């Protein structure tokens, strides 16, 4: 987009463009102002927010019921997720998750009486009512679709236990999968000693937790030769070591942890160095047993890190606490426990609490976290939470200590015990896998986490080579490990826009295994090497293209044209037949925008609307347009699908996907953060006119500056 190259454009055409632009200024301001308000909401009461958080909030809005009213004419499918900060919304969208038992459980550790008192302190609707009476009211509200407090349904789960399966549901094991008395190799062989020790801990009463596993009284019938399987549902188990723990040990020993001997050696070295031992955690596979197939998918949106960014101020103090064994604190109903059984050392055990591996347990736990967040805010301890992690922000260390003490006391009081050894605080703090720095006001990848990812990625590379050469079966890839790695890389995308466009290969591998479509193999190989290179750089302490600064929202709210906001606005449109074009201007001043119109390079080819719209953004980033490095770019388009794709940094359509990769790579190189906004077609007529102008003029491209402050300069169109 050169500053001026619009020879051949008549004064009448310029006046027409100018008229459309002036006509739309107010219409265009509406979506921008609404967006800025939503961005401010992401930042809460603070002035800062992460760009990824703002993008997520924008996509959440575009995919919401409210946004659907504007976008419905485009026929874009709406996928509205439950809001994990709203207890009522979580329960209303998926009430089946909150099925409870018939009788109160007697082996729980929660102080449900105190919980009800705390809820009543925050809820006028339930004040002065018993929990049982409020539960009946909540059921009536839910069945009739009326608004009102639904927390009593969650409270019923806490008192009577969770019963996730319906009366007519019976899990059926997946065909061809291991069942019976066998666990996965990590639990049966590699780390059998650690697995037995963890099961042993859960089978005895622990301080602050009680007994999680209970012995089953079932014994095989000798008359049948012991061939009759036990009743209920038995799940195979495994033992998991955190990748960050593996990385810590590798840094000291230089050797991987692949068996008990290596684990003992690593723990000895870690303890001598003053570090914590490697944590081992038993997991339960409720998918192979068929239990998860009986449970409906329940997607939800949890802000977590976005809220932390919104609470942060320069040089503030951060603190976090962790609820110990969070899932194990939610009781299972007596009648549900036969479907939660495991083997260990030839003995059959059943869970008395919710366990890792059940599809609906995270949904249930996050709903409880939302309620706990209400209680903490009510006592003057505002916080952000992500499942069992609660983060607090304060202007000074003294203020932070007061908040932490107050919060820990409340959580311990209701039976949500917080381990003091896991309480952390500082101005640089790892929160949800990323380093939050309040001095530099940025997000970074923690070097230890990056090293853990390198080890995992290089292991995957070796396995892929073995599978492709036929030396090892595809099963060696390990779906659970691959899912964990993909999740970790998704976290890292918080500091790298282009990361979202480099995940596709991993998700395809997770979906198809070794049968990944041939067209995706190249992406997988490229993405693998791309991530290895970046994670190695982060592990070495480099923040090159890996430090995401927080955005100062106050600069976005400036009154035009008093100050430079650091935000540019690009409004574009495209025709798959003719051209694409758009306008570029600073947020604070749209009086004299740059404009361009550009024809397709191959005549006669018709491009999809989705591809064409994204191509206009691609043209801007790869042109000589006056767009300063380090800028935030608001891209306005009338294509909802294109807006969602760019905000996600990914899309399904192959050709559009390649474009998005190029856009995000270029944006990261120039440190340009992109946020897409959607407007109705009738609010984008000026850009629509530009999407045909170059063809109308018979030129490959036309560009210039639209001087709306006065009339175009006669026949001299060197400056438009």
XYZ file of C-alpha atoms in Angstrom:
720
model
C 0.000 0.000 0.000
C 2.148 2.888 -1.196
C 1.395 6.305 0.198
C 0.059 7.464 -3.154
C -0.475 5.636 -6.426
C -3.972 6.456 -7.604
C -3.501 7.865 -11.062
C -6.547 7.156 -13.173
C -9.015 7.608 -10.333
C -11.510 10.283 -11.294
C -12.600 13.059 -8.933
C -16.126 11.612 -9.041
C -14.864 8.215 -7.874
C -12.835 9.780 -5.086
C -15.816 11.833 -4.015
C -17.950 8.682 -4.002
C -15.450 6.825 -1.795
C -15.206 9.884 0.426
C -18.977 10.089 0.758
C -19.288 6.394 1.684
C -16.483 6.738 4.225
C -18.066 9.796 5.864
C -21.489 8.128 5.887
C -20.163 5.046 7.674
C -18.040 6.799 10.296
C -20.783 6.760 12.923
C -21.853 3.191 12.041
C -18.257 2.082 12.218
C -17.678 3.790 15.544
C -20.423 1.686 17.124
C -18.691 -1.720 16.853
C -15.325 -0.173 17.763
C -16.691 1.469 20.883
C -18.508 -1.734 21.874
C -15.300 -3.654 21.387
C -13.317 -1.200 23.506
C -15.898 -1.576 26.261
C -15.542 -5.372 26.124
C -11.759 -5.010 26.209
C -12.107 -2.883 29.312
C -14.324 -5.546 30.872
C -11.570 -8.107 30.258
C -9.187 -5.833 32.126
C -11.733 -5.538 34.964
C -10.876 -2.676 37.254
C -7.269 -2.492 36.071
C -5.735 -0.792 33.087
C -4.023 -3.865 31.620
C -5.013 -6.922 29.632
C -3.353 -9.509 27.416
C -4.098 -9.375 23.714
C -4.949 -13.073 23.705
C -7.465 -12.438 26.457
C -9.017 -9.645 24.416
C -9.158 -11.895 21.336
C -10.846 -14.659 23.322
C -13.367 -12.203 24.749
C -14.111 -10.927 21.244
C -14.663 -14.440 19.865
C -16.747 -15.323 22.898
C -18.952 -12.337 22.107
C -19.171 -13.164 18.375
C -20.154 -16.741 19.229
C -22.560 -15.738 21.986
C -26.308 -15.522 21.781
C -26.075 -11.721 21.710
C -23.554 -11.744 18.928
C -25.585 -14.350 17.058
C -28.448 -11.901 16.643
C -26.193 -9.778 14.468
C -24.406 -12.628 12.772
C -27.349 -14.964 12.260
C -27.965 -13.802 8.728
C -24.627 -15.298 7.774
C -25.723 -18.689 8.984
C -22.569 -19.213 11.050
C -23.098 -22.055 13.559
C -23.098 -20.826 17.128
C -21.181 -22.782 19.741
C -22.042 -21.100 23.009
C -19.928 -22.352 25.906
C -20.865 -22.119 29.552
C -19.155 -19.349 31.520
C -17.039 -20.845 34.324
C -17.233 -17.575 36.288
C -21.026 -17.845 36.512
C -22.395 -20.628 38.742
C -25.950 -20.280 37.434
C -24.850 -20.385 33.783
C -22.774 -23.532 34.384
C -25.699 -25.337 36.029
C -28.335 -24.128 33.582
C -26.431 -25.249 30.493
C -25.530 -28.712 31.782
C -27.810 -29.686 34.674
C -27.010 -33.379 34.134
C -23.553 -32.778 35.654
C -25.225 -31.853 38.948
C -27.145 -35.067 39.557
C -26.836 -35.997 43.227
C -27.357 -39.075 45.377
C -30.425 -40.092 47.352
C -28.860 -39.962 50.829
C -26.286 -37.669 52.468
C -22.712 -38.976 52.426
C -21.046 -39.535 55.759
C -17.404 -39.744 54.670
C -16.913 -36.282 53.145
C -14.450 -33.658 54.392
C -16.342 -30.525 53.369
C -17.954 -28.290 55.974
C -21.159 -27.957 53.984
C -22.939 -26.111 56.787
C -20.372 -23.312 56.715
C -20.506 -23.354 52.900
C -24.241 -22.724 53.002
C -23.758 -19.855 55.448
C -21.147 -18.266 53.176
C -23.445 -18.633 50.180
C -26.331 -17.001 52.016
C -24.042 -14.068 52.802
C -23.633 -13.499 49.059
C -27.152 -14.440 47.856
C -30.313 -12.563 48.817
C -32.477 -15.200 47.130
C -31.287 -17.967 49.492
C -30.976 -15.843 52.623
C -33.127 -17.156 55.464
C -33.921 -20.465 53.692
C -32.692 -23.967 54.396
C -30.513 -25.751 51.855
C -33.186 -28.391 51.192
C -35.951 -25.806 50.596
C -33.668 -23.822 48.304
C -32.820 -26.998 46.383
C -36.510 -27.586 45.594
C -36.837 -23.945 44.454
C -33.745 -24.301 42.249
C -35.120 -27.462 40.599
C -38.377 -25.652 39.864
C -36.530 -22.665 38.382
C -34.421 -24.926 36.198
C -37.317 -26.986 34.841
C -39.437 -23.897 34.144
C -36.600 -21.862 32.639
C -37.012 -19.082 35.199
C -34.040 -17.033 36.369
C -32.751 -17.220 39.916
C -30.028 -18.802 42.051
C -29.152 -22.398 41.134
C -26.249 -22.935 43.563
C -28.431 -25.194 45.800
C -28.127 -27.882 43.106
C -24.350 -27.786 43.448
C -24.681 -27.736 47.230
C -26.812 -30.894 47.001
C -23.915 -32.604 45.194
C -21.562 -31.586 48.009
C -23.884 -33.038 50.683
C -25.281 -36.102 48.864
C -22.450 -36.877 46.459
C -22.134 -36.677 42.694
C -24.052 -39.210 40.608
C -22.947 -38.480 37.014
C -24.715 -41.450 35.376
C -28.444 -41.473 34.743
C -30.625 -44.340 35.971
C -30.724 -45.977 32.536
C -27.038 -45.575 31.733
C -24.587 -48.469 31.850
C -20.994 -48.082 30.624
C -19.904 -50.499 27.902
C -16.140 -51.077 27.496
C -14.712 -50.062 24.148
C -14.119 -53.100 21.907
C -10.571 -54.327 21.613
C -9.340 -52.290 24.577
C -7.676 -53.622 27.745
C -10.031 -54.235 30.649
C -10.145 -56.449 33.712
C -7.289 -56.592 36.167
C -4.669 -54.995 33.916
C -3.463 -51.428 34.317
C -1.262 -49.496 31.913
C 2.507 -50.253 31.909
C 3.531 -47.210 34.003
C 1.316 -48.477 36.841
C 1.892 -52.211 36.304
C 5.626 -52.283 35.580
C 7.642 -49.066 35.071
C 6.468 -47.276 38.225
C 4.553 -50.056 39.966
C 6.117 -49.215 43.332
C 5.027 -45.568 43.060
C 1.520 -46.590 41.946
C 1.077 -48.971 44.863
C 2.338 -46.297 47.275
C -0.127 -43.710 45.936
C -3.027 -46.173 46.103
C -1.966 -47.040 49.635
C -2.114 -43.363 50.649
C -5.622 -42.975 49.262
C -6.780 -46.178 50.995
C -6.054 -44.851 54.498
C -7.403 -41.793 56.259
C -5.202 -38.748 55.636
C -5.200 -35.470 57.557
C -7.500 -32.895 55.962
C -8.648 -35.417 53.344
C -9.944 -38.607 54.878
C -10.175 -41.852 52.873
C -10.463 -41.616 49.097
C -10.378 -45.333 48.168
C -12.464 -47.964 49.922
C -11.919 -51.731 49.653
C -14.608 -53.658 47.795
C -16.171 -56.590 49.571
C -16.660 -58.511 46.314
C -14.989 -61.885 46.079
C -14.929 -64.190 43.032
C -17.400 -67.092 43.143
C -15.362 -70.273 43.518
C -18.129 -72.352 41.934
C -17.707 -70.484 38.659
C -13.964 -71.017 38.575
C -13.339 -67.317 39.238
C -14.347 -66.372 35.709
C -17.271 -64.163 36.633
C -16.200 -60.485 36.471
C -16.934 -58.235 39.417
C -19.992 -55.998 39.184
C -19.792 -52.342 38.258
C -17.234 -50.562 36.088
C -13.484 -51.074 36.451
C -11.065 -48.553 34.974
C -7.434 -49.163 33.989
C -5.004 -46.859 35.781
C -1.642 -45.306 35.070
C 0.907 -43.184 36.921
C 1.870 -39.737 35.628
C 4.996 -37.673 36.302
C 4.742 -33.937 35.652
C 6.811 -32.842 32.666
C 8.196 -29.900 34.641
C 9.418 -32.339 37.330
C 11.021 -34.488 34.654
C 12.749 -31.388 33.288
C 14.033 -30.344 36.733
C 15.495 -33.782 37.257
C 17.004 -33.885 33.770
C 18.753 -30.550 34.349
C 20.513 -32.011 37.399
C 21.096 -35.630 36.367
C 21.213 -35.435 32.568
C 19.163 -38.630 32.414
C 15.458 -39.234 31.718
C 13.143 -40.832 34.284
C 11.879 -44.022 32.668
C 11.628 -46.438 35.626
C 11.584 -46.622 39.440
C 15.359 -46.801 39.710
C 15.748 -43.587 37.733
C 12.972 -41.985 39.787
C 14.681 -42.814 43.091
C 18.014 -41.523 41.775
C 16.405 -38.278 40.563
C 14.667 -37.689 43.897
C 17.921 -38.159 45.787
C 19.648 -35.555 43.619
C 16.721 -33.119 43.859
C 16.568 -33.353 47.651
C 20.329 -32.772 47.942
C 19.878 -29.660 45.797
C 17.112 -28.380 48.098
C 14.325 -29.017 45.557
C 11.040 -30.880 45.832
C 10.799 -34.534 44.850
C 9.233 -35.596 41.566
C 5.486 -35.845 42.059
C 3.743 -39.032 40.968
C 0.000 -38.972 40.377
C -2.280 -41.935 39.644
C -4.772 -41.395 36.821
C -7.915 -43.275 35.910
C -8.932 -43.919 32.291
C -12.720 -43.612 32.314
C -12.893 -43.559 28.502
C -11.780 -47.093 27.697
C -14.202 -48.429 30.292
C -17.029 -46.687 28.426
C -18.049 -44.422 31.299
C -17.158 -41.139 29.599
C -19.136 -42.165 26.512
C -22.254 -42.078 28.719
C -21.585 -38.468 29.699
C -22.595 -35.610 27.423
C -19.798 -33.210 26.333
C -19.970 -30.044 28.377
C -17.625 -27.373 27.000
C -17.062 -24.277 29.095
C -15.067 -21.090 29.029
C -12.745 -20.286 31.937
C -10.779 -17.016 31.825
C -8.067 -17.849 34.359
C -5.016 -16.068 33.014
C -7.100 -13.317 31.397
C -8.425 -12.292 34.779
C -4.921 -12.252 36.274
C -3.759 -9.915 33.510
C -6.742 -7.670 34.178
C -5.905 -7.432 37.868
C -2.230 -6.585 37.394
C -0.742 -3.119 37.746
C 2.913 -2.132 37.210
C 5.121 -3.359 40.102
C 2.238 -5.103 41.879
C 2.695 -8.281 43.955
C 1.281 -11.640 42.900
C 0.382 -14.552 45.149
C -1.228 -17.921 44.549
C -2.595 -20.741 46.653
C -3.481 -24.267 45.671
C -6.283 -26.430 47.073
C -4.826 -29.854 47.828
C -6.420 -32.869 46.107
C -9.291 -30.729 44.857
C -11.210 -33.393 42.923
C -10.925 -35.788 45.859
C -12.833 -33.333 48.055
C -16.048 -33.664 46.040
C -17.915 -36.781 47.253
C -19.367 -39.500 45.057
C -22.912 -40.668 45.784
C -23.123 -44.130 47.370
C -25.077 -45.524 44.418
C -22.505 -44.232 41.912
C -19.398 -45.747 43.469
C -19.686 -49.176 41.838
C -18.893 -47.447 38.541
C -15.614 -46.045 39.857
C -13.489 -49.104 40.653
C -9.791 -49.867 40.121
C -7.363 -52.735 40.678
C -4.166 -52.657 42.658
C -2.089 -55.641 43.754
C -4.906 -58.049 42.968
C -7.374 -56.150 45.155
C -10.475 -54.266 44.024
C -11.013 -50.711 45.286
C -13.698 -48.108 44.694
C -13.532 -44.323 44.853
C -15.558 -42.448 47.458
C -14.702 -39.124 45.807
C -14.581 -37.766 42.256
C -11.449 -38.852 40.428
C -9.151 -37.731 37.623
C -10.294 -39.042 34.260
C -14.051 -38.519 34.549
C -15.165 -36.184 31.752
C -17.546 -34.109 33.875
C -15.421 -33.693 37.013
C -13.528 -30.578 35.779
C -16.881 -28.955 34.960
C -18.181 -29.709 38.444
C -14.972 -28.545 40.145
C -14.830 -25.272 38.181
C -18.425 -24.493 39.160
C -17.460 -24.911 42.805
C -14.430 -22.638 42.211
C -16.756 -19.947 40.842
C -18.819 -20.115 44.031
C -15.712 -20.018 46.228
C -14.566 -16.967 44.266
C -17.807 -15.230 45.300
C -17.115 -15.957 48.964
C -13.572 -14.625 48.733
C -14.654 -11.424 47.005
C -17.366 -10.995 49.645
C -14.756 -10.938 52.434
C -12.585 -8.469 50.535
C -10.188 -10.878 48.803
C -10.675 -10.462 45.031
C -9.010 -13.244 43.108
C -8.703 -15.093 39.845
C -9.107 -18.847 39.770
C -8.440 -21.736 37.439
C -9.859 -24.987 38.821
C -7.890 -25.379 42.096
C -5.442 -22.470 41.622
C -6.392 -19.112 43.152
C -4.341 -16.022 42.319
C -4.321 -12.716 44.209
C -2.900 -9.306 43.310
C -1.995 -6.524 45.750
C -0.075 -3.223 45.542
C 2.436 -4.282 48.239
C 3.823 -7.412 49.855
C 2.147 -6.539 53.164
C -1.259 -6.177 51.511
C -0.728 -9.456 49.686
C 0.073 -11.311 52.911
C -3.195 -10.054 54.429
C -5.168 -11.304 51.411
C -3.469 -14.705 51.434
C -3.958 -15.242 55.173
C -7.614 -14.263 54.973
C -8.265 -16.527 51.980
C -6.411 -19.572 53.323
C -8.323 -19.285 56.600
C -11.673 -19.300 54.788
C -10.770 -22.212 52.513
C -9.457 -24.323 55.394
C -12.642 -23.550 57.345
C -14.888 -25.099 54.671
C -12.667 -28.156 54.145
C -10.815 -26.972 51.050
C -7.393 -27.369 52.611
C -4.507 -25.341 51.204
C -1.008 -26.752 51.569
C 1.195 -23.921 52.965
C 4.210 -25.283 51.062
C 2.444 -24.546 47.772
C 1.725 -20.891 48.564
C 3.877 -18.666 46.353
C 4.304 -14.910 45.978
C 6.492 -12.407 44.138
C 6.579 -9.832 41.364
C 7.561 -12.596 38.959
C 5.358 -15.636 39.391
C 4.580 -18.710 37.324
C 0.801 -18.815 36.963
C -0.779 -21.560 34.881
C 2.515 -22.457 33.273
C 3.581 -18.939 32.248
C 5.766 -16.383 33.983
C 3.812 -13.236 34.902
C 6.148 -10.274 35.327
C 4.632 -7.164 36.935
C 7.877 -5.161 36.666
C 8.151 -5.533 32.874
C 4.367 -6.049 32.548
C 4.625 -9.040 30.259
C 4.010 -12.768 29.926
C 6.946 -15.114 29.265
C 7.528 -18.827 28.955
C 9.233 -20.271 32.015
C 12.620 -21.836 31.047
C 11.932 -25.030 33.018
C 8.554 -25.494 31.314
C 10.204 -24.853 27.952
C 12.877 -27.480 28.651
C 10.196 -29.981 29.615
C 8.490 -29.308 26.287
C 11.804 -29.784 24.414
C 12.284 -33.222 25.985
C 8.724 -34.169 25.109
C 8.965 -32.824 21.536
C 12.269 -34.571 20.822
C 10.861 -37.813 22.206
C 7.861 -37.432 19.899
C 10.154 -36.759 16.932
C 12.045 -39.983 17.604
C 8.823 -41.983 17.917
C 7.437 -40.507 14.691
C 10.579 -41.498 12.798
C 10.312 -45.025 14.182
C 6.621 -45.292 13.215
C 7.248 -43.942 9.701
C 10.109 -46.413 9.176
C 8.066 -49.311 10.532
C 10.399 -49.986 13.482
C 7.655 -49.346 16.085
C 3.844 -49.523 16.048
C 1.715 -46.378 16.041
C 0.605 -47.161 19.596
C 4.015 -45.978 20.838
C 2.950 -42.375 20.198
C 0.719 -42.467 23.297
C -2.484 -40.454 22.993
C -2.435 -39.247 26.622
C 1.148 -37.953 26.363
C 0.389 -36.342 23.020
C -2.719 -34.657 24.417
C -0.648 -33.324 27.316
C 1.997 -31.957 24.950
C -0.600 -30.323 22.708
C -2.191 -28.696 25.748
C 1.195 -27.378 26.885
C 1.912 -25.865 23.454
C -1.510 -24.231 23.514
C -0.480 -22.541 26.770
C 2.708 -21.313 25.125
C 0.619 -19.692 22.385
C -0.259 -17.028 24.936
C 3.068 -15.361 24.215
C 3.201 -16.115 20.504
C 0.401 -15.302 18.040
C 1.817 -17.571 15.375
C 1.741 -20.517 17.779
C -1.980 -21.115 17.188
C -1.303 -21.728 13.512
C 1.407 -24.262 14.450
C -0.794 -26.647 16.428
C -2.724 -28.211 13.551
C -0.235 -31.017 12.960
C -0.405 -32.117 16.603
C -4.198 -32.082 16.720
C -4.350 -34.133 13.513
C -1.897 -36.637 14.980
C -4.001 -36.810 18.128
C -7.104 -37.374 16.011
C -5.773 -39.887 13.446
C -2.623 -41.365 14.996
C -0.260 -42.710 12.360
C -3.060 -42.387 9.782
C -2.648 -38.619 9.574
C -3.780 -37.421 6.120
C -0.846 -37.047 3.750
C -1.589 -33.337 3.282
C -1.020 -32.749 7.015
C 2.250 -34.700 7.379
C 4.277 -31.783 6.037
C 2.631 -29.396 8.494
C 3.306 -31.814 11.332
C 7.034 -32.083 10.520
C 7.365 -28.316 10.076
C 5.457 -27.560 13.263
C 7.497 -30.065 15.276
C 10.808 -28.483 14.261
C 9.378 -24.987 14.668
C 8.323 -25.667 18.263
C 11.588 -27.427 19.150
C 13.557 -24.382 17.993
C 11.436 -21.938 19.981
C 11.275 -24.023 23.138
C 15.064 -24.460 23.074
C 15.461 -20.682 22.844
C 13.087 -20.148 25.778
C 14.812 -22.862 27.801
C 18.066 -20.942 27.299
C 16.422 -17.803 28.676
C 15.736 -16.019 25.388
C 12.530 -14.029 25.110
C 12.889 -13.415 21.362
C 9.399 -13.519 19.903
C 8.238 -14.985 23.175
C 7.330 -12.147 25.514
C 3.786 -10.868 25.285
C 3.388 -7.380 26.772
C 0.188 -6.457 28.545
C -1.873 -3.829 26.759
C -2.542 -0.533 28.519
C -6.278 -0.135 27.946
C -6.160 3.479 29.077
C -4.334 4.344 25.834
C -7.227 2.855 23.865
C -9.770 5.068 25.577
C -8.137 8.370 24.676
C -10.229 11.218 23.284
C -9.370 11.863 19.700
C -6.968 13.232 18.632
C -5.248 14.143 21.862
C -2.709 11.331 22.148
C -1.226 8.386 20.240
C -3.017 5.212 21.228
C -0.665 2.709 19.586
C -3.688 1.208 17.823
C -4.387 1.208 14.070
C -7.704 0.317 12.460
C -7.898 -1.570 9.158
C -11.327 -1.857 7.523
C -11.420 -4.185 4.521
C -13.629 -6.109 2.149
C -13.008 -8.529 -0.691
C -14.666 -9.894 -3.772
C -13.711 -13.365 -4.828
C -14.183 -12.300 -8.467
C -12.708 -8.802 -8.654
C -10.486 -7.231 -5.983
C -9.869 -6.682 -2.329
C -9.356 -3.342 -0.648
C -9.486 -1.401 2.569
C -8.766 1.668 4.692
C -6.027 2.138 7.314
C -5.943 4.862 9.970
C -4.962 5.421 13.623
C -7.673 4.664 16.182
C -7.750 8.256 17.380
C -8.072 9.855 13.904
C -10.014 8.414 10.934
C -10.333 11.664 8.975
C -7.627 10.971 6.360
C -7.233 7.205 5.972
C -4.908 5.414 3.584
C -6.793 3.271 1.092
C -5.981 0.597 -1.473
C -7.696 -1.612 -4.033
C -5.888 -4.611 -5.515
C -6.865 -7.105 -8.238
C -6.311 -10.844 -8.056
C -3.160 -12.001 -9.783
C -4.853 -14.787 -11.730
C -7.769 -13.569 -13.879
C -10.856 -15.745 -14.017
C -10.174 -17.548 -10.722
C -12.961 -17.234 -8.156
C -11.771 -17.287 -4.545
C -13.858 -18.237 -1.536
C -15.190 -15.367 0.541
C -13.297 -16.607 3.609
C -9.975 -16.764 1.748
C -10.500 -13.437 -0.015
C -11.272 -11.560 3.203
C -8.176 -12.920 4.950
C -6.072 -12.123 1.870
C -6.851 -8.423 2.330
C -5.286 -8.572 5.804
C -2.332 -10.496 4.365
C -1.800 -7.753 1.777
C -1.662 -5.078 4.452
C 0.974 -6.845 6.579
C 3.168 -7.674 3.591
C 2.900 -4.241 1.960
C 4.765 -1.024 2.557
C 1.838 0.488 4.437
C 2.589 2.923 7.234
C 1.937 0.484 10.074
C 4.482 0.883 12.893
C 6.073 -2.199 14.431
C 4.744 -2.926 17.915
C 1.290 -1.644 16.969
C -2.052 -3.185 17.906
C -4.168 -3.668 14.770
C -7.976 -3.752 14.908
C -9.156 -5.461 11.742
C -12.782 -4.761 10.794
C -14.432 -7.213 8.401
C -17.974 -8.188 7.448
C -17.021 -11.890 7.355
C -17.768 -13.497 10.705
C -15.884 -16.676 9.815
C -12.757 -14.716 8.859
C -12.907 -12.676 12.084
C -13.181 -15.817 14.220
C -10.358 -17.540 12.307
C -7.922 -14.659 12.736
C -8.736 -14.249 16.430
C -8.165 -17.978 16.926
C -5.030 -17.936 14.777
C -6.265 -21.053 13.040
C -8.957 -22.318 10.676
C -10.048 -25.499 8.907
C -10.002 -24.456 5.237
C -6.559 -25.512 3.858
C -5.804 -22.425 1.736
C -7.075 -19.996 4.366
C -5.041 -21.876 6.965
C -1.837 -21.239 4.988
C -2.704 -17.549 4.822
C -3.338 -17.352 8.557
C 0.058 -18.978 9.201
C 1.771 -16.347 7.058
C -0.178 -13.504 8.682
C 0.635 -14.572 12.223
C 4.300 -15.213 11.453
C 4.624 -11.770 9.933
C 2.731 -10.166 12.811
C 5.034 -11.762 15.386
C 8.145 -10.657 13.496
C 6.860 -7.084 13.592
C 5.400 -7.425 17.100
C 1.954 -6.453 15.767
C -0.993 -7.762 17.771
C -4.129 -8.394 15.673
C -7.712 -8.376 16.960
C -10.570 -8.950 14.500
C -13.943 -7.192 14.750
C -17.068 -8.072 12.791
C -19.548 -5.541 11.348
C -22.705 -6.102 9.287
C -22.340 -5.844 5.524
C -24.360 -2.637 5.339
C -21.762 -0.922 7.568
C -18.925 -1.769 5.200
C -20.006 -0.224 1.886
C -16.914 1.977 1.475
C -14.549 -1.018 1.672
C -16.947 -2.964 -0.580
C -16.589 -0.251 -3.231
C -12.807 -0.581 -3.030
C -13.093 -4.337 -3.591
C -14.156 -3.592 -7.188
C -12.339 -0.304 -7.920
C -9.066 -1.658 -9.379
C -10.983 -3.886 -11.803
C -13.205 -0.973 -12.789
C -10.078 1.087 -13.539
C -8.340 -1.790 -15.328
C -5.295 -1.476 -13.084
C -3.540 -4.131 -10.914
C -3.574 -1.859 -7.878
C -4.570 1.634 -6.798
C -3.816 3.307 -3.451
C -3.531 6.686 -1.802
C -4.744 8.878 1.016
C -8.338 10.013 1.290
C -8.359 13.663 2.350
C -11.805 13.921 3.911
C -10.946 17.216 5.505
C -11.399 18.873 2.109
C -12.165 18.219 -1.551
C -9.863 16.072 -3.681
C -7.136 18.001 -5.400
C -8.635 18.443 -8.904
C -7.068 16.250 -11.576
C -3.836 15.790 -9.683
C -4.257 12.443 -7.944
C -0.689 11.983 -6.789
C -2.121 12.730 -3.362
C -5.728 11.687 -3.078
